[in-house]
Short mmCIF file of C-alpha atoms and ligand atoms in Angstrom, two decimals:
data_model
loop_
_atom_site.label_atom_id
_atom_site.label_comp_id
_atom_site.label_asym_id
_atom_site.label_seq_id
_atom_site.Cartn_x
_atom_site.Cartn_y
_atom_site.Cartn_z
CA UNK A 1 2.77 19.41 8.92
CA UNK A 2 -0.42 19.98 6.95
CA UNK A 3 -1.06 17.45 4.11
CA UNK A 4 -3.65 19.74 2.69
CA UNK A 5 -3.90 23.55 3.15
CA UNK A 6 -6.48 25.79 1.42
CA UNK A 7 -6.83 29.52 1.49
CA UNK A 8 -10.09 31.26 0.58
CA UNK A 9 -10.64 28.49 -2.05
CA UNK A 10 -13.60 29.36 -4.21
CA UNK A 11 -15.15 27.39 -7.04
CA UNK A 12 -17.99 28.93 -9.10
CA UNK A 13 -19.94 27.14 -11.61
CA UNK A 14 -22.44 29.15 -13.85
CA UNK A 15 -25.34 28.49 -11.54
CA UNK A 16 -23.82 27.60 -8.24
CA UNK A 17 -20.98 28.43 -5.97
CA UNK A 18 -19.69 24.96 -5.08
CA UNK A 19 -16.88 26.24 -2.69
CA UNK A 20 -17.09 29.63 -0.91
CA UNK A 21 -13.73 30.99 0.45
CA UNK A 22 -12.81 27.67 2.14
CA UNK A 23 -9.78 27.98 4.28
CA UNK A 24 -8.74 24.82 6.02
CA UNK A 25 -5.67 22.89 7.26
CA UNK A 26 -5.72 19.10 7.22
CA UNK A 27 -3.04 17.48 9.43
CA UNK A 28 -1.37 14.05 8.96
CA UNK A 29 -3.65 11.15 10.13
CA UNK A 30 -7.21 10.30 9.15
CA UNK A 31 -9.40 13.30 8.39
CA UNK A 32 -13.05 13.11 7.50
CA UNK A 33 -14.73 15.70 5.25
CA UNK A 34 -18.43 15.72 5.97
CA UNK A 35 -21.25 17.56 4.34
CA UNK A 36 -24.65 16.88 2.83
CA UNK A 37 -25.02 16.01 -0.87
CA UNK A 38 -24.00 19.08 -2.95
CA UNK A 39 -21.91 20.52 -0.03
CA UNK A 40 -18.84 20.75 -2.36
CA UNK A 41 -16.82 17.61 -1.19
CA UNK A 42 -16.17 16.14 -4.69
CA UNK A 43 -15.36 19.58 -6.05
CA UNK A 44 -12.71 20.03 -3.37
CA UNK A 45 -11.12 16.71 -4.18
CA UNK A 46 -10.90 17.49 -7.91
CA UNK A 47 -9.24 20.78 -7.13
CA UNK A 48 -6.84 19.12 -4.73
CA UNK A 49 -5.81 16.69 -7.34
CA UNK A 50 -5.14 19.53 -9.85
CA UNK A 51 -7.95 18.12 -12.07
CA UNK A 52 -10.22 21.14 -11.88
CA UNK A 53 -9.03 24.80 -11.52
CA UNK A 54 -10.25 26.99 -8.58
CA UNK A 55 -11.98 30.17 -9.47
CA UNK A 56 -10.15 32.03 -6.65
CA UNK A 57 -7.92 31.16 -3.75
CA UNK A 58 -5.13 28.66 -3.18
CA UNK A 59 -4.56 25.20 -2.17
CA UNK A 60 -1.46 23.02 -1.46
CA UNK A 61 -1.34 19.27 -1.13
CA UNK A 62 1.80 17.84 0.54
CA UNK A 63 3.24 21.31 0.08
CA UNK A 64 2.68 21.31 -3.67
CA UNK A 65 0.57 24.00 -5.39
CA UNK A 66 -2.53 22.50 -7.04
CA UNK A 67 -2.48 25.12 -9.81
CA UNK A 68 0.95 24.37 -11.11
CA UNK A 69 2.08 20.94 -9.66
CA UNK A 70 -1.01 18.75 -10.34
CA UNK A 71 1.09 15.98 -12.04
CA UNK A 72 3.41 15.68 -9.12
CA UNK A 73 0.55 15.68 -6.61
CA UNK A 74 -1.12 12.79 -8.58
CA UNK A 75 2.06 10.82 -8.40
CA UNK A 76 2.22 11.14 -4.62
CA UNK A 77 -1.49 10.95 -3.88
CA UNK A 78 -3.95 8.09 -4.29
CA UNK A 79 -7.56 8.79 -5.32
CA UNK A 80 -10.64 6.56 -4.88
CA UNK A 81 -13.46 8.15 -6.93
CA UNK A 82 -16.99 8.07 -5.77
CA UNK A 83 -18.75 6.65 -8.81
CA UNK A 84 -18.38 3.29 -10.49
CA UNK A 85 -15.38 3.55 -12.95
CA UNK A 86 -14.09 -0.03 -13.22
CA UNK A 87 -13.74 -1.93 -16.43
CA UNK A 88 -15.97 -5.00 -16.18
CA UNK A 89 -13.96 -7.33 -18.48
CA UNK A 90 -10.67 -7.42 -16.65
CA UNK A 91 -9.74 -9.01 -13.22
CA UNK A 92 -8.85 -7.04 -10.20
CA UNK A 93 -5.24 -8.21 -10.54
CA UNK A 94 -4.99 -7.06 -14.14
CA UNK A 95 -6.66 -3.69 -13.44
CA UNK A 96 -4.66 -2.86 -10.28
CA UNK A 97 -1.43 -4.02 -11.97
CA UNK A 98 -2.19 -1.66 -14.90
CA UNK A 99 -2.73 1.16 -12.48
CA UNK A 100 0.61 0.38 -10.78
CA UNK A 101 2.38 0.35 -14.10
CA UNK A 102 0.71 3.64 -15.11
CA UNK A 103 2.07 5.27 -11.90
CA UNK A 104 5.58 4.34 -13.03
CA UNK A 105 6.39 1.11 -11.13
CA UNK A 106 8.49 -1.40 -12.95
CA UNK A 107 6.78 -4.68 -13.80
CA UNK A 108 8.19 -6.83 -10.93
CA UNK A 109 7.42 -4.23 -8.30
CA UNK A 110 3.97 -3.53 -9.75
CA UNK A 111 3.12 -7.31 -9.57
CA UNK A 112 4.33 -7.55 -5.97
CA UNK A 113 2.55 -4.32 -4.88
CA UNK A 114 -0.64 -5.45 -6.65
CA UNK A 115 -0.67 -8.78 -4.70
CA UNK A 116 0.10 -7.06 -1.41
CA UNK A 117 -2.49 -4.41 -1.86
CA UNK A 118 -5.28 -6.83 -2.95
CA UNK A 119 -4.47 -8.93 0.03
CA UNK A 120 -4.62 -5.87 2.33
CA UNK A 121 -8.13 -4.89 1.07
CA UNK A 122 -9.30 -8.47 1.49
CA UNK A 123 -9.58 -9.81 -2.05
CA UNK A 124 -8.13 -13.27 -2.41
CA UNK A 125 -9.07 -15.89 -5.01
CA UNK A 126 -11.69 -13.61 -6.52
CA UNK A 127 -8.90 -11.23 -7.69
CA UNK A 128 -8.58 -13.47 -10.80
CA UNK A 129 -12.33 -13.17 -11.86
CA UNK A 130 -13.60 -10.38 -14.11
CA UNK A 131 -14.69 -7.21 -12.09
CA UNK A 132 -18.00 -7.17 -13.83
CA UNK A 133 -19.23 -10.13 -11.65
CA UNK A 134 -18.15 -8.51 -8.38
CA UNK A 135 -20.43 -7.27 -5.60
CA UNK A 136 -20.43 -3.52 -4.69
CA UNK A 137 -18.29 -4.23 -1.71
CA UNK A 138 -15.69 -6.02 -3.80
CA UNK A 139 -15.71 -3.21 -6.34
CA UNK A 140 -15.15 -0.67 -3.59
CA UNK A 141 -12.11 -2.67 -2.46
CA UNK A 142 -10.64 -2.68 -6.07
CA UNK A 143 -11.14 1.09 -6.14
CA UNK A 144 -9.37 1.24 -2.73
CA UNK A 145 -6.52 -0.97 -3.92
CA UNK A 146 -5.76 1.04 -7.06
CA UNK A 147 -5.52 4.19 -4.86
CA UNK A 148 -2.96 2.49 -2.60
CA UNK A 149 -0.92 0.43 -5.03
CA UNK A 150 1.74 3.06 -5.86
CA UNK A 151 2.39 3.61 -2.08
CA UNK A 152 1.17 7.22 -1.85
CA UNK A 153 1.77 9.54 1.10
CA UNK A 154 -1.91 10.55 1.08
CA UNK A 155 -5.07 9.09 -0.23
CA UNK A 156 -8.28 10.93 -1.04
CA UNK A 157 -11.30 8.66 -0.66
CA UNK A 158 -14.71 10.03 -2.06
CA UNK A 159 -17.58 8.32 -0.30
CA UNK A 160 -15.89 4.88 0.02
CA UNK A 161 -18.85 3.39 1.95
CA UNK A 162 -21.43 4.31 -0.63
CA UNK A 163 -23.82 1.49 -1.43
CA UNK A 164 -22.44 -0.87 1.26
CA UNK A 165 -24.58 -2.68 3.73
CA UNK A 166 -23.77 -2.14 7.42
CA UNK A 167 -21.29 -5.16 7.64
CA UNK A 168 -19.50 -4.00 4.44
CA UNK A 169 -19.44 -0.48 5.73
CA UNK A 170 -17.83 -1.46 9.00
CA UNK A 171 -15.22 -3.56 7.12
CA UNK A 172 -14.43 -0.60 4.89
CA UNK A 173 -14.09 1.79 7.80
CA UNK A 174 -11.69 -0.66 9.46
CA UNK A 175 -9.58 -0.86 6.23
CA UNK A 176 -9.53 2.89 6.04
CA UNK A 177 -8.31 3.29 9.64
CA UNK A 178 -5.58 0.56 8.91
CA UNK A 179 -4.32 2.50 5.95
CA UNK A 180 -2.88 4.93 8.38
CA UNK A 181 -2.09 2.70 11.34
CA UNK A 182 -0.36 -0.10 9.22
CA UNK A 183 1.19 2.02 6.45
CA UNK A 184 1.55 5.56 7.86
CA UNK A 185 -0.38 6.92 4.84
CA UNK A 186 -2.59 9.94 5.60
CA UNK A 187 -6.31 9.74 4.58
CA UNK A 188 -8.73 12.39 3.61
CA UNK A 189 -12.18 10.68 3.31
CA UNK A 190 -15.58 12.18 2.47
CA UNK A 191 -18.92 11.02 3.87
CA UNK A 192 -22.33 12.47 4.30
CA UNK A 193 -22.54 10.32 7.57
CA UNK A 194 -21.25 11.87 10.68
CA UNK A 195 -21.39 8.72 12.74
CA UNK A 196 -19.02 6.97 10.28
CA UNK A 197 -16.39 9.63 10.63
CA UNK A 198 -16.74 9.70 14.52
CA UNK A 199 -15.49 6.11 14.54
CA UNK A 200 -12.74 6.36 11.95
CA UNK A 201 -11.16 9.86 11.96
CA UNK A 202 -8.77 11.73 14.03
CA UNK A 203 -10.00 15.04 12.62
CA UNK A 204 -13.24 16.15 11.02
CA UNK A 205 -13.86 18.98 8.58
CA UNK A 206 -17.52 19.97 8.06
CA UNK A 207 -18.70 21.82 5.03
CA UNK A 208 -22.13 23.17 4.19
CA UNK A 209 -23.06 25.01 1.01
CA UNK A 210 -19.36 25.22 0.07
CA UNK A 211 -18.42 26.97 3.29
CA UNK A 212 -16.35 25.67 6.20
CA UNK A 213 -18.55 25.03 9.26
CA UNK A 214 -15.92 23.44 11.56
CA UNK A 215 -12.53 21.77 11.49
CA UNK A 216 -11.61 20.05 14.63
CA UNK A 217 -10.00 17.05 16.29
CA UNK A 218 -12.76 14.34 16.67
CA UNK A 219 -12.14 14.08 20.35
CA UNK A 220 -12.96 17.80 20.77
CA UNK A 221 -16.31 17.17 18.97
CA UNK A 222 -17.02 14.25 21.16
CA UNK A 223 -15.91 15.88 24.45
CA UNK A 224 -17.24 14.47 27.66
CA UNK A 225 -20.42 15.83 29.10
CA UNK A 226 -21.39 16.37 32.72
CA UNK A 227 -23.84 13.39 32.50
CA UNK A 228 -23.21 9.94 33.91
CA UNK A 229 -25.14 6.85 32.79
CA UNK A 230 -26.05 4.52 35.57
CA UNK A 231 -27.30 0.97 35.28
CA UNK A 232 -27.89 -1.35 38.15
CA UNK A 233 -28.65 -4.94 38.76
CA UNK A 234 -31.95 -6.55 39.88
CA UNK A 235 -32.45 -6.69 43.64
CA UNK A 236 -31.87 -9.86 45.57
CA UNK A 237 -35.63 -10.64 45.45
CA UNK A 238 -35.62 -10.38 41.65
CA UNK A 239 -37.29 -6.98 41.40
CA UNK A 240 -35.82 -4.27 39.18
CA UNK A 241 -33.29 -2.22 41.19
CA UNK A 242 -33.66 0.83 38.85
CA UNK A 243 -36.69 2.36 40.77
CA UNK A 244 -34.80 2.23 44.05
CA UNK A 245 -31.63 3.66 42.53
CA UNK A 246 -33.65 6.44 40.83
CA UNK A 247 -35.28 7.36 44.16
CA UNK A 248 -32.03 7.25 46.08
CA UNK A 249 -30.12 9.35 43.60
CA UNK A 250 -32.91 12.03 43.50
CA UNK A 251 -32.85 11.86 47.28
CA UNK A 252 -29.12 12.63 47.19
CA UNK A 253 -29.99 15.81 45.36
CA UNK A 254 -28.92 14.66 41.82
CA UNK A 255 -31.17 15.39 38.75
CA UNK A 256 -32.02 12.04 37.06
CA UNK A 257 -33.49 11.20 33.76
CA UNK A 258 -34.76 7.80 33.19
CA UNK A 259 -34.33 5.85 29.85
CA UNK A 260 -35.68 2.26 30.50
CA UNK A 261 -33.06 0.59 32.75
CA UNK A 262 -30.60 3.48 32.23
CA UNK A 263 -30.47 6.44 34.50
CA UNK A 264 -28.85 9.66 33.11
CA UNK A 265 -27.57 11.66 36.04
CA UNK A 266 -26.27 15.19 35.61
CA UNK A 267 -23.44 16.19 37.86
CA UNK A 268 -22.11 19.64 38.43
CA UNK A 269 -18.45 18.75 39.51
CA UNK A 270 -16.19 15.84 40.38
CA UNK A 271 -17.89 15.07 43.71
CA UNK A 272 -20.97 14.06 41.74
CA UNK A 273 -19.22 10.78 40.64
CA UNK A 274 -18.48 9.95 44.31
CA UNK A 275 -22.15 10.75 45.27
CA UNK A 276 -23.48 8.32 42.55
CA UNK A 277 -21.13 5.58 43.55
CA UNK A 278 -21.72 5.93 47.38
CA UNK A 279 -25.51 6.17 46.89
CA UNK A 280 -25.72 2.98 44.72
CA UNK A 281 -23.25 1.23 47.24
CA UNK A 282 -25.56 2.23 50.11
CA UNK A 283 -28.47 0.52 48.43
CA UNK A 284 -26.62 -2.73 48.31
CA UNK A 285 -27.61 -3.34 44.63
CA UNK A 286 -25.02 -4.32 42.04
CA UNK A 287 -23.69 -1.57 39.82
CA UNK A 288 -23.62 -2.75 36.16
CA UNK A 289 -22.45 0.47 34.54
CA UNK A 290 -21.36 3.98 35.68
CA UNK A 291 -20.03 5.73 32.63
CA UNK A 292 -19.58 9.34 31.68
CA UNK A 293 -21.41 10.20 28.44
CA UNK A 294 -19.63 11.78 25.48
CA UNK A 295 -21.18 14.05 22.95
CA UNK A 296 -21.98 12.37 19.65
CA UNK A 297 -20.76 14.57 16.78
CA UNK A 298 -24.34 14.80 15.54
CA UNK A 299 -25.46 16.39 18.83
CA UNK A 300 -22.98 19.18 18.42
CA UNK A 301 -24.67 20.25 15.32
CA UNK A 302 -28.16 20.27 16.65
CA UNK A 303 -29.29 23.91 16.59
CA UNK A 304 -26.06 24.95 14.86
CA UNK A 305 -26.85 24.22 11.29
CA UNK A 306 -29.74 24.92 8.97
CA UNK A 307 -29.13 21.69 6.97
CA UNK A 308 -27.08 19.36 9.14
CA UNK A 309 -25.31 16.46 7.53
CA UNK A 310 -27.35 13.27 7.89
CA UNK A 311 -26.76 11.04 10.92
CA UNK A 312 -26.82 7.32 10.29
CA UNK A 313 -30.27 7.20 11.82
CA UNK A 314 -31.79 9.69 9.58
CA UNK A 315 -30.30 7.91 6.57
CA UNK A 316 -31.69 4.60 7.80
CA UNK A 317 -35.11 6.19 8.25
CA UNK A 318 -35.07 7.78 4.83
N1 ATP B 1 -19.19 20.30 -13.36
C1 ATP B 1 -20.20 20.98 -12.76
N2 ATP B 1 -20.94 21.91 -13.33
C2 ATP B 1 -21.82 22.69 -12.67
N3 ATP B 1 -22.21 22.45 -11.40
C3 ATP B 1 -21.47 21.48 -10.69
C4 ATP B 1 -20.47 20.74 -11.31
N4 ATP B 1 -19.95 19.86 -10.43
C5 ATP B 1 -20.66 20.13 -9.29
N5 ATP B 1 -21.54 21.05 -9.47
C6 ATP B 1 -22.44 21.52 -8.40
O1 ATP B 1 -21.57 22.05 -7.27
C7 ATP B 1 -22.21 21.81 -6.09
C8 ATP B 1 -21.23 20.83 -5.25
O2 ATP B 1 -21.14 19.62 -5.83
P1 ATP B 1 -20.22 18.44 -5.38
O3 ATP B 1 -20.40 17.30 -6.26
O4 ATP B 1 -18.85 19.10 -5.09
O5 ATP B 1 -20.93 18.07 -3.93
P2 ATP B 1 -20.69 16.89 -3.02
O6 ATP B 1 -20.55 17.43 -1.60
O7 ATP B 1 -19.57 16.03 -3.43
O8 ATP B 1 -22.03 16.06 -3.15
P3 ATP B 1 -22.27 14.57 -3.66
O9 ATP B 1 -21.85 13.70 -2.49
O10 ATP B 1 -23.68 14.54 -3.95
O11 ATP B 1 -21.40 14.37 -4.85
C9 ATP B 1 -23.51 21.09 -6.35
O12 ATP B 1 -24.66 22.05 -6.38
C10 ATP B 1 -23.38 20.50 -7.80
O13 ATP B 1 -24.60 20.43 -8.46
#
């Protein structure tokens, strides 16, 4: 069953069309919504929560119509906003407890759920300190906790890794994955980083300029290629075995591209794998790695997009 379904969804602001006839089905599981800044991701989330009306088209969340059933959607869905929105003077426990009570949980249940949820997101003793003194990573965890505290069926997370360092980002991505594996809650998470979604999501939806570019299972994006990566050990006399392996593979009729100690070997069919293995075996050199390459999501977009969402490398270079 779809947790989100839109049909020709359009949102026009006076000067810009933020969403342009977007039709997409989001299944249960973890789904990433990727697009460059301004692609329309936050606009879509606000429409899905029933907080902003669409100009044209329809959308349903958990089978509910966003135009008429916004309040029920917000009862059943958790939302983690992109921007800082936390009160600095209260503790995480007080804030998340307040949000739990606002969602209708009785006081004892709210207290228990608050403790469980803060533990799940990795906030322990710090949960009693005022939020104003928290690091960005801790604040992101509080925002995540308040989205989960009322045990929703679906959470919408808007750029949850924004402002985090690489370690913080990995921890957040791990937490997001576990929201689904541990609790069975579906996740719809936005990012402008393709690499993040590749690791975390079962499905990826790509938008550009408010239009749908692709919606696919992650494993279809990252399908295997006909290229094997080969790495060999040093020879018995201590010399690098890569030269010999390259010569032997080329001699066996296989096209080889060298990248330092790695040899990328293109094969036309299944017999190519056997040829590589037998050729290296014939050399008597140790095989360290023989691995079929998979497409990275970012590669799928090369040449396909005028303004591709950023890869992690592009962002790091910026
Ligand atoms: N309330 C608004 N009034 C006018 N234009 C808006 C409004 N909200 C968004 N826009 C415009 O709509 C487009 C899509 O914005 P949106 O915030 O949905 O993009 P986004 O993909 O979430 O990007 P970001 O990650 O930068 O927030 C942008 O051109 C933005 O300037």
